[in-house]
Amino acid sequence: MGRKSLTFVIALATALIALGLLPGARSPELMVDIQAFTRLVDDDLWKSLNVFGHFLGAASILLLITRKMLIVWALVLSSLLGGCFSRALKLTLDVPRPAALMHEDLFIIGEKLTHGSMPSGHSMTIAIVFGLFLGLYHRFNPKAQRLGLPLAALVALVCLARVASGAHWPADVLMGAGLGILIGCVSALIILRWESSLPRYEALNDGCRLLIASALVLVPLPPSCSLEASVALGLSLATWHFLKKNRIARPWSSNLKSTRQH
């Protein structure tokens, strides 16, 4: 990643975190105003978007973009860092969720949650994927690079879905998105530095995709997530995997432009 790109990522993440720290970003009035807009759309849309904020749904995005081992290791590292960071902040801050303070004006999709609001785990998860995409951007082929704007839009929609579901304040999703972009980008830079020493077992690569696809179909997600969207995403990942299986011989170098000499 170039210096300009890194500066952009840091500036974007800092701006999101700063907006999340504004006092008005956790007001019941703002929640009511946003939900007045989101309730114009069918709940199934927000439930489908919530799937992409779950680890399984978010991971499947990058696994659909490429089948290279670099992505698998990047997902593993960013998931560990993001999970630990999110859990630590939730326990330390212990910010009450909207359902704990709003009783009549709040609209809830799925389960009723009351504690551990800051930051939004779903927003952080999908933002980590976006951060990984930005950090590894120069390693993707031109077709994959075109997915930057759609992926950024998906991050924004998942954040909005968490507010629409009544699970988080706007402050939580802004904070989660900012932190997620930073964690994803840092994870990408670390993986690139370690690239030459990482294992490149194709069986592990294939197994990861099939495991994620199977989990999306078989494992029940939280009530705020759409079962139909989860199953459809899992079947899409499995189908893509089998269609591409015989077209890519080496697990490291085709879709990602590795600088390593073979």
XYZ file of C-alpha atoms in Angstrom:
262
model
C 0.000 0.000 0.000
C 1.344 3.418 -0.979
C 1.726 6.340 1.389
C -1.206 8.213 -0.148
C -3.488 5.210 0.167
C -2.467 4.648 3.773
C -3.075 8.310 4.560
C -6.543 8.056 3.020
C -7.391 4.965 5.094
C -6.221 6.591 8.330
C -8.112 9.802 7.556
C -11.314 7.920 6.713
C -11.146 5.769 9.837
C -10.350 8.765 12.045
C -13.284 10.738 10.629
C -15.706 7.872 11.309
C -14.438 7.407 14.868
C -14.646 11.167 15.504
C -18.254 11.244 14.284
C -19.037 8.325 16.563
C -17.722 10.262 19.554
C -20.087 13.202 19.005
C -22.643 13.453 21.848
C -25.597 13.614 19.472
C -24.639 10.322 17.803
C -26.186 8.434 20.726
C -29.441 10.291 21.144
C -32.896 8.647 21.136
C -34.169 11.436 18.885
C -31.653 10.544 16.176
C -32.589 6.869 16.480
C -36.253 7.708 15.992
C -35.501 9.874 12.952
C -33.337 7.223 11.280
C -35.812 4.431 11.992
C -38.630 6.541 10.566
C -36.740 6.294 7.277
C -35.614 2.666 7.532
C -39.113 1.428 8.363
C -40.222 2.535 4.898
C -38.318 -0.511 3.639
C -39.338 -4.107 4.278
C -37.661 -5.735 7.283
C -36.358 -8.560 5.102
C -33.904 -6.174 3.450
C -32.325 -5.223 6.774
C -32.258 -8.856 7.889
C -30.469 -9.787 4.666
C -27.923 -7.010 5.162
C -27.322 -8.132 8.737
C -25.998 -11.420 7.318
C -23.046 -9.526 5.823
C -22.214 -8.111 9.247
C -21.838 -11.623 10.624
C -18.355 -13.141 10.277
C -19.591 -15.892 7.949
C -21.283 -13.470 5.590
C -18.472 -10.925 5.634
C -15.775 -13.550 5.060
C -17.664 -15.004 2.116
C -17.312 -11.715 0.242
C -13.531 -11.917 -0.002
C -13.687 -15.658 -0.576
C -15.935 -14.999 -3.561
C -13.564 -12.364 -4.931
C -10.539 -14.663 -4.948
C -9.535 -18.156 -3.863
C -5.935 -17.353 -2.971
C -4.372 -18.354 0.342
C -3.296 -14.786 1.092
C -6.947 -13.885 1.712
C -7.474 -16.831 4.041
C -4.562 -15.835 6.274
C -5.647 -12.189 6.183
C -9.129 -13.189 7.329
C -7.720 -15.331 10.143
C -5.484 -12.568 11.499
C -8.057 -9.783 11.171
C -10.729 -11.936 12.804
C -8.517 -12.587 15.818
C -7.543 -8.931 16.165
C -11.060 -7.647 15.556
C -12.700 -10.143 17.884
C -10.342 -9.396 20.755
C -10.544 -5.638 20.237
C -14.333 -5.597 19.982
C -14.804 -7.798 23.025
C -12.405 -5.744 25.118
C -14.152 -2.480 24.244
C -17.632 -3.883 24.873
C -16.635 -5.159 28.316
C -14.681 -2.043 29.233
C -17.180 0.568 28.063
C -20.371 -1.441 28.721
C -22.514 1.111 26.884
C -26.272 0.379 27.137
C -27.985 -0.399 23.850
C -31.027 1.522 22.580
C -33.405 -1.152 23.923
C -32.157 -0.452 27.462
C -33.093 3.229 27.284
C -35.868 3.398 24.689
C -38.989 1.407 25.443
C -41.852 2.637 23.283
C -40.241 4.484 20.367
C -37.705 1.832 19.391
C -38.418 -0.640 16.597
C -36.555 -3.950 16.945
C -35.810 -6.545 14.293
C -34.746 -9.859 15.802
C -33.501 -10.251 19.349
C -33.712 -7.575 22.044
C -30.223 -6.640 23.237
C -29.505 -4.305 26.135
C -25.752 -4.272 26.869
C -22.412 -4.069 25.045
C -23.446 -1.494 22.486
C -20.091 0.159 21.703
C -18.730 -0.679 19.161
C -21.043 -2.449 16.728
C -19.547 -5.875 16.041
C -21.415 -6.286 12.753
C -20.228 -2.904 11.498
C -16.669 -3.657 12.557
C -16.728 -7.052 10.834
C -17.845 -5.806 7.426
C -15.517 -2.802 7.741
C -12.596 -5.160 8.424
C -13.324 -6.817 5.082
C -13.277 -3.388 3.433
C -10.004 -2.576 5.196
C -8.491 -5.841 3.942
C -9.665 -4.995 0.445
C -7.990 -1.582 0.627
C -4.797 -3.011 2.090
C -4.539 -5.707 -0.581
C -5.971 -3.611 -3.408
C -2.818 -3.604 -5.511
C -2.715 -7.396 -5.352
C -6.143 -7.964 -6.886
C -6.788 -8.271 -10.596
C -8.513 -5.329 -12.369
C -11.953 -6.966 -12.262
C -11.788 -7.399 -8.495
C -10.517 -3.842 -8.015
C -13.772 -2.529 -9.475
C -15.631 -3.847 -6.433
C -14.281 -1.115 -4.166
C -17.279 1.225 -4.401
C -19.914 -1.553 -4.096
C -18.076 -2.887 -1.045
C -17.950 0.592 0.520
C -21.702 0.916 -0.108
C -22.279 -2.460 1.540
C -20.407 -1.281 4.653
C -22.689 1.768 4.860
C -25.823 -0.351 4.372
C -24.830 -2.880 7.046
C -24.206 -0.008 9.460
C -27.636 1.384 8.642
C -29.172 -2.068 9.081
C -27.861 -2.275 12.647
C -29.608 0.991 13.487
C -32.729 -0.121 11.609
C -32.727 -3.312 13.692
C -32.643 -1.308 16.913
C -29.436 -3.064 17.997
C -27.077 -0.078 17.974
C -26.863 3.679 18.227
C -25.442 5.548 15.202
C -22.355 6.211 17.352
C -21.749 2.475 17.680
C -21.784 1.751 13.958
C -19.572 4.737 13.155
C -17.055 3.663 15.767
C -17.228 0.049 14.597
C -16.726 1.019 10.960
C -13.738 3.250 11.713
C -12.010 0.690 13.902
C -12.786 -2.109 11.445
C -11.165 -0.307 8.527
C -8.025 0.276 10.587
C -7.866 -3.341 11.804
C -8.415 -4.695 8.295
C -5.756 -2.473 6.772
C -3.196 -3.233 9.494
C -3.898 -6.964 9.156
C -3.336 -6.761 5.404
C 0.008 -4.998 5.867
C 1.141 -7.617 8.399
C 0.146 -10.506 6.131
C 1.971 -8.949 3.192
C 5.074 -8.691 5.334
C 4.794 -12.359 6.342
C 3.717 -13.598 2.914
C 6.874 -15.472 1.996
C 6.808 -17.583 5.176
C 3.092 -18.465 5.281
C 1.949 -22.015 4.394
C 0.272 -22.375 1.020
C -1.702 -25.590 1.377
C -4.432 -25.742 -1.231
C -6.384 -28.226 0.896
C -6.599 -25.628 3.676
C -7.690 -23.038 1.145
C -10.462 -25.271 -0.217
C -11.500 -26.450 3.230
C -11.934 -22.879 4.468
C -14.335 -22.017 1.649
C -16.352 -25.179 2.024
C -16.502 -24.727 5.801
C -17.790 -21.155 5.477
C -20.296 -22.190 2.805
C -21.564 -25.116 4.895
C -21.858 -22.960 8.011
C -23.912 -20.365 6.143
C -26.360 -23.088 5.099
C -26.439 -25.192 8.268
C -25.619 -22.963 11.254
C -28.514 -20.824 12.570
C -27.580 -17.145 12.599
C -29.077 -14.639 15.076
C -32.796 -13.812 14.609
C -31.899 -10.431 13.130
C -30.326 -12.207 10.130
C -32.232 -13.605 7.166
C -32.149 -17.406 6.917
C -32.902 -17.237 3.192
C -30.046 -14.787 2.539
C -27.630 -16.903 4.574
C -28.501 -20.088 2.684
C -28.352 -18.330 -0.691
C -24.934 -16.873 0.125
C -23.611 -20.245 1.285
C -24.835 -22.015 -1.844
C -23.360 -19.261 -4.017
C -19.954 -19.645 -2.363
C -20.028 -23.441 -2.711
C -21.110 -23.237 -6.358
C -18.425 -20.679 -7.176
C -15.812 -22.833 -5.480
C -16.614 -25.935 -7.514
C -16.877 -23.999 -10.786
C -13.449 -22.432 -10.261
C -11.772 -25.449 -8.689
C -10.340 -26.853 -11.922
C -9.504 -23.505 -13.466
C -6.859 -22.379 -10.976
C -3.873 -24.634 -10.552
C -1.781 -22.689 -8.059
C -3.249 -21.401 -4.773
C -1.185 -18.246 -4.466
C -0.512 -16.434 -7.695
C -3.307 -16.240 -10.265
C -5.897 -13.686 -9.135
C -3.523 -12.048 -6.669
C -0.467 -10.603 -8.341
C 2.228 -12.001 -6.101
C 5.651 -10.444 -6.263
C 7.214 -13.701 -5.163
C 9.310 -15.406 -7.815
C 8.373 -19.051 -8.596
